[in-house]
């Protein structure tokens, strides 16, 4: 298995967190069922080998050659078999919206997690996919992806808006962020904040805060070998152990102890790429 991240142009920093390549060969006849946790970020995913499948509840979803992955509000299970070669783009919180000016509420209408990128942004997605498939090296593929993203920066706003304001406040004081406090600090109405989140993320402010709280706990759980909920919950505001476990299961599909014990090389990849 190989995972590589690309050092991006500084011009992309307001819009893109990372561009990565993942390559893996699953032995013939074997199938890996890999859980994937909830995330508030948006991604592009180009499958240069036969696409994988992902399961959400009882629904088995076939990935596309080119995919838009919107924020995950339910955990999924990826079904991996055969040879995999994926190029991924993880956007900043509002990076996709600011580069393409496509409201996410108009996309996140169907019960799926993988949207056909060609249907969302047009034929340029197929053009990039074909170029990536013809490239001979990882460096060539990364250069193609960087140029593709840079081509959408012209005249795009880079200043922070309401959604970025919420992100900054969560980073500054994650344990004390409430919707009513955000409204006061950002000098906006609840309806305005909701509209901005639905447009730029496709989820509500409340859902965003819940996912961010889960992600903070998830990182604490993985970073501290002797972690326990009684002493380890730092910068989070769960009411009690039952609340904590229920939220963790809702966003990861597993209990905290089962999640930590299931960590492996593939799980670590998904933990890096989709968070």
Coordinates of C-alpha atoms in Angstrom, one line a residue:
X1 CA 0.0 0.0 0.0
X2 CA 1.3 3.5 -0.9
X3 CA 0.0 6.9 0.3
X4 CA 1.6 10.1 -0.9
X5 CA 0.7 13.8 -0.3
X6 CA 1.6 16.6 -2.7
X7 CA 3.2 19.9 -1.5
X8 CA 0.7 22.4 -2.8
X9 CA 1.1 25.9 -4.3
X10 CA 0.6 28.6 -1.6
X11 CA -2.1 30.0 -3.9
X12 CA -4.3 26.9 -3.1
X13 CA -4.0 27.2 0.7
X14 CA -7.3 29.0 1.2
X15 CA -9.1 26.4 -0.8
X16 CA -7.4 23.0 -0.5
X17 CA -6.0 21.2 2.5
X18 CA -4.3 18.4 0.6
X19 CA -4.0 16.4 -2.6
X20 CA -3.1 12.7 -2.2
X21 CA -2.6 9.5 -4.1
X22 CA -3.4 6.1 -2.7
X23 CA -2.4 2.8 -4.2
X24 CA -3.3 -0.7 -2.9
X25 CA -3.5 -4.3 -4.1
X26 CA -6.0 -6.5 -2.3
X27 CA -5.0 -10.2 -2.8
X28 CA -7.2 -12.0 -5.4
X29 CA -10.3 -13.5 -3.7
X30 CA -10.1 -11.2 -0.7
X31 CA -12.4 -8.3 0.2
X32 CA -11.7 -5.6 2.8
X33 CA -14.6 -4.0 4.4
X34 CA -13.2 -0.7 5.6
X35 CA -15.4 1.7 7.8
X36 CA -15.2 5.4 7.2
X37 CA -16.1 8.0 9.8
X38 CA -18.2 11.2 9.4
X39 CA -16.4 14.3 8.2
X40 CA -17.4 17.9 7.6
X41 CA -15.1 18.4 4.6
X42 CA -15.7 18.0 0.8
X43 CA -13.5 15.9 -1.5
X44 CA -12.9 15.0 -5.1
X45 CA -12.0 11.4 -5.7
X46 CA -10.7 10.1 -9.1
X47 CA -10.6 6.3 -9.4
X48 CA -8.0 5.4 -11.9
X49 CA -8.6 1.7 -11.4
X50 CA -12.0 0.0 -11.4
X51 CA -14.2 1.9 -8.9
X52 CA -14.9 0.5 -5.4
X53 CA -18.2 0.2 -3.7
X54 CA -19.4 1.8 -0.4
X55 CA -22.2 0.8 1.9
X56 CA -24.4 3.2 3.7
X57 CA -26.9 1.4 6.0
X58 CA -28.3 -1.3 3.8
X59 CA -27.6 0.5 0.5
X60 CA -24.6 -0.6 -1.5
X61 CA -23.3 2.3 -3.7
X62 CA -21.1 2.0 -6.7
X63 CA -18.4 4.7 -6.9
X64 CA -18.0 6.6 -10.1
X65 CA -14.8 7.1 -12.1
X66 CA -14.9 10.8 -10.9
X67 CA -16.6 11.6 -7.6
X68 CA -17.7 14.5 -5.4
X69 CA -17.9 13.4 -1.8
X70 CA -19.9 15.9 0.3
X71 CA -19.7 16.0 4.1
X72 CA -20.5 12.6 5.6
X73 CA -23.2 12.8 8.2
X74 CA -23.5 9.0 8.5
X75 CA -20.6 6.5 8.7
X76 CA -20.1 4.3 5.6
X77 CA -18.2 1.0 4.9
X78 CA -16.0 0.9 1.8
X79 CA -15.7 -2.4 0.0
X80 CA -12.2 -2.8 -1.3
X81 CA -11.1 -5.6 -3.7
X82 CA -8.6 -5.9 -6.5
X83 CA -6.3 -3.1 -7.5
X84 CA -6.8 0.5 -6.3
X85 CA -5.3 3.8 -7.5
X86 CA -7.0 6.9 -6.3
X87 CA -6.2 10.6 -6.6
X88 CA -8.0 12.7 -3.9
X89 CA -8.5 16.3 -3.1
X90 CA -9.5 17.5 0.3
X91 CA -10.9 21.0 0.3
X92 CA -10.9 23.5 3.1
X93 CA -14.2 23.9 4.8
X94 CA -15.7 26.1 2.1
X95 CA -13.0 25.6 -0.6
X96 CA -15.1 23.7 -3.1
X97 CA -17.9 26.2 -2.9
X98 CA -15.6 29.2 -3.3
X99 CA -13.8 27.7 -6.3
X100 CA -16.9 26.5 -8.2
X101 CA -19.7 28.6 -6.7
X102 CA -22.0 25.6 -6.6
X103 CA -24.3 25.5 -3.6
X104 CA -24.0 22.1 -1.8
X105 CA -27.7 22.1 -0.8
X106 CA -28.5 21.7 -4.5
X107 CA -26.3 18.6 -4.6
X108 CA -26.9 16.8 -1.3
X109 CA -30.5 15.9 -2.1
X110 CA -30.4 12.1 -2.8
X111 CA -29.5 9.4 -0.3
X112 CA -26.0 8.8 -1.5
X113 CA -22.4 9.8 -0.5
X114 CA -20.8 9.6 -3.9
X115 CA -21.9 12.1 -6.6
X116 CA -20.7 11.9 -10.2
X117 CA -18.3 14.8 -10.5
X118 CA -18.9 15.1 -14.2
X119 CA -22.6 15.8 -13.5
X120 CA -21.7 18.4 -11.0
X121 CA -18.9 20.5 -12.6
X122 CA -19.2 19.4 -16.2
X123 CA -17.0 17.7 -18.8
X124 CA -13.8 19.2 -17.4
X125 CA -13.9 16.4 -14.8
X126 CA -13.7 13.7 -17.5
X127 CA -10.9 15.7 -19.2
X128 CA -8.8 15.7 -16.0
X129 CA -9.6 12.0 -15.4
X130 CA -8.3 11.1 -18.8
X131 CA -5.2 13.1 -18.4
X132 CA -4.5 11.5 -15.0
X133 CA -5.0 8.0 -16.6
X134 CA -2.4 8.8 -19.3
X135 CA 0.2 10.2 -16.8
X136 CA 3.1 7.8 -16.1
X137 CA 4.2 9.0 -12.7
X138 CA 2.8 10.2 -9.4
X139 CA 4.6 13.6 -9.9
X140 CA 2.9 14.0 -13.3
X141 CA -0.5 13.3 -11.8
X142 CA 0.0 15.7 -9.0
X143 CA 1.1 18.5 -11.5
X144 CA -2.1 17.9 -13.5
X145 CA -4.3 18.1 -10.5
X146 CA -2.6 21.2 -9.2
X147 CA -2.9 23.0 -12.5
X148 CA -6.6 22.0 -12.7
X149 CA -7.3 23.5 -9.3
X150 CA -5.2 26.6 -9.9
X151 CA -7.3 27.3 -13.0
X152 CA -10.3 28.0 -10.8
X153 CA -8.8 30.5 -8.5
X154 CA -9.2 33.6 -10.8
X155 CA -11.4 36.2 -9.2
X156 CA -12.5 33.9 -6.5
X157 CA -12.9 35.4 -3.0
X158 CA -10.3 34.5 -0.4
X159 CA -11.6 36.5 2.6
X160 CA -13.2 34.6 5.4
X161 CA -17.0 34.5 5.7
X162 CA -19.5 33.4 8.3
X163 CA -18.7 29.7 7.9
X164 CA -14.9 30.3 8.3
X165 CA -15.8 32.5 11.3
X166 CA -17.5 29.6 12.9
X167 CA -14.5 27.4 12.1
X168 CA -12.1 29.9 13.8
X169 CA -14.2 30.2 16.9
X170 CA -14.4 26.4 17.2
X171 CA -10.6 26.2 17.0
X172 CA -10.2 29.0 19.6
X173 CA -12.6 27.6 22.2
X174 CA -14.0 24.2 21.1
X175 CA -15.4 23.3 24.4
X176 CA -17.7 26.4 24.8
X177 CA -19.1 26.9 21.3
X178 CA -22.9 27.1 21.1
X179 CA -25.2 28.3 18.3
X180 CA -26.6 31.2 20.3
X181 CA -23.0 32.3 21.1
X182 CA -21.9 32.1 17.5
X183 CA -24.8 34.3 16.4
X184 CA -23.9 36.9 18.9
X185 CA -20.1 36.8 18.1
X186 CA -20.6 36.9 14.3
X187 CA -23.4 39.5 14.4
X188 CA -25.8 37.5 12.3
X189 CA -29.2 35.9 12.6
X190 CA -29.8 32.1 13.1
X191 CA -31.5 31.9 9.7
X192 CA -28.5 33.7 8.0
X193 CA -26.0 31.3 9.6
X194 CA -28.1 28.3 8.5
X195 CA -28.4 29.6 5.0
X196 CA -24.6 30.0 4.7
X197 CA -23.9 26.5 6.0
X198 CA -26.5 24.8 3.8
X199 CA -25.1 26.7 0.8
X200 CA -21.4 26.2 1.4
X201 CA -21.3 22.8 3.3
X202 CA -24.7 21.2 2.7
X203 CA -25.2 20.6 6.4
X204 CA -26.5 22.7 9.4
X205 CA -24.3 24.5 11.9
X206 CA -25.5 22.1 14.6
X207 CA -24.5 19.0 12.6
X208 CA -21.1 20.7 11.8
X209 CA -20.4 21.3 15.5
X210 CA -21.4 17.7 16.4
X211 CA -19.0 16.3 13.7
X212 CA -16.2 18.5 14.9
X213 CA -16.7 17.5 18.5
X214 CA -16.6 13.8 17.4
X215 CA -13.4 14.4 15.4
X216 CA -11.7 16.0 18.4
X217 CA -12.5 13.0 20.5
X218 CA -11.4 10.6 17.8
X219 CA -8.0 12.2 17.6
X220 CA -7.6 12.2 21.4
X221 CA -8.5 8.5 21.4
X222 CA -5.9 7.7 18.8
X223 CA -3.1 10.0 20.1
X224 CA -3.2 8.9 23.7
X225 CA -2.6 5.1 24.4
X226 CA -4.0 5.2 27.9
X227 CA -7.0 7.3 27.0
X228 CA -10.3 6.9 29.0
X229 CA -13.5 8.9 28.7
X230 CA -13.4 9.9 32.4
X231 CA -10.1 11.7 32.1
X232 CA -9.6 12.0 28.4
X233 CA -12.4 14.2 27.2
X234 CA -10.6 17.5 26.6
X235 CA -12.3 20.5 24.9
X236 CA -15.6 18.6 24.4
X237 CA -19.0 19.0 26.1
X238 CA -20.7 15.6 26.3
X239 CA -23.3 15.4 29.1
X240 CA -22.2 11.9 30.3
X241 CA -20.7 8.6 29.2
X242 CA -23.9 7.5 27.5
X243 CA -24.1 10.7 25.4
X244 CA -20.4 10.4 24.4
X245 CA -20.8 6.7 23.3
X246 CA -24.0 7.3 21.5
X247 CA -22.5 10.2 19.5
X248 CA -19.3 8.2 18.8
X249 CA -21.3 5.3 17.5
X250 CA -23.5 7.6 15.4
X251 CA -20.5 9.1 13.6
X252 CA -18.1 6.2 13.4
X253 CA -20.4 3.1 13.4
X254 CA -18.4 1.6 16.3
X255 CA -17.9 2.0 20.0
X256 CA -14.8 4.0 21.1
X257 CA -13.0 0.9 22.3
X258 CA -13.8 -1.1 19.1
X259 CA -12.7 1.8 16.9
X260 CA -9.4 2.1 18.7
X261 CA -8.8 -1.7 18.6
X262 CA -9.6 -1.9 14.8
X263 CA -7.0 0.7 13.8
X264 CA -4.7 -0.7 11.0
X265 CA -2.8 0.5 8.0
X266 CA -5.9 0.9 5.8
X267 CA -7.9 2.5 8.6
X268 CA -5.0 4.9 9.2
X269 CA -5.2 5.9 5.5
X270 CA -8.9 6.7 5.7
X271 CA -8.3 8.5 9.0
X272 CA -5.8 10.8 7.2
X273 CA -7.7 11.4 4.0
X274 CA -11.3 11.8 5.2
X275 CA -11.5 13.8 8.4

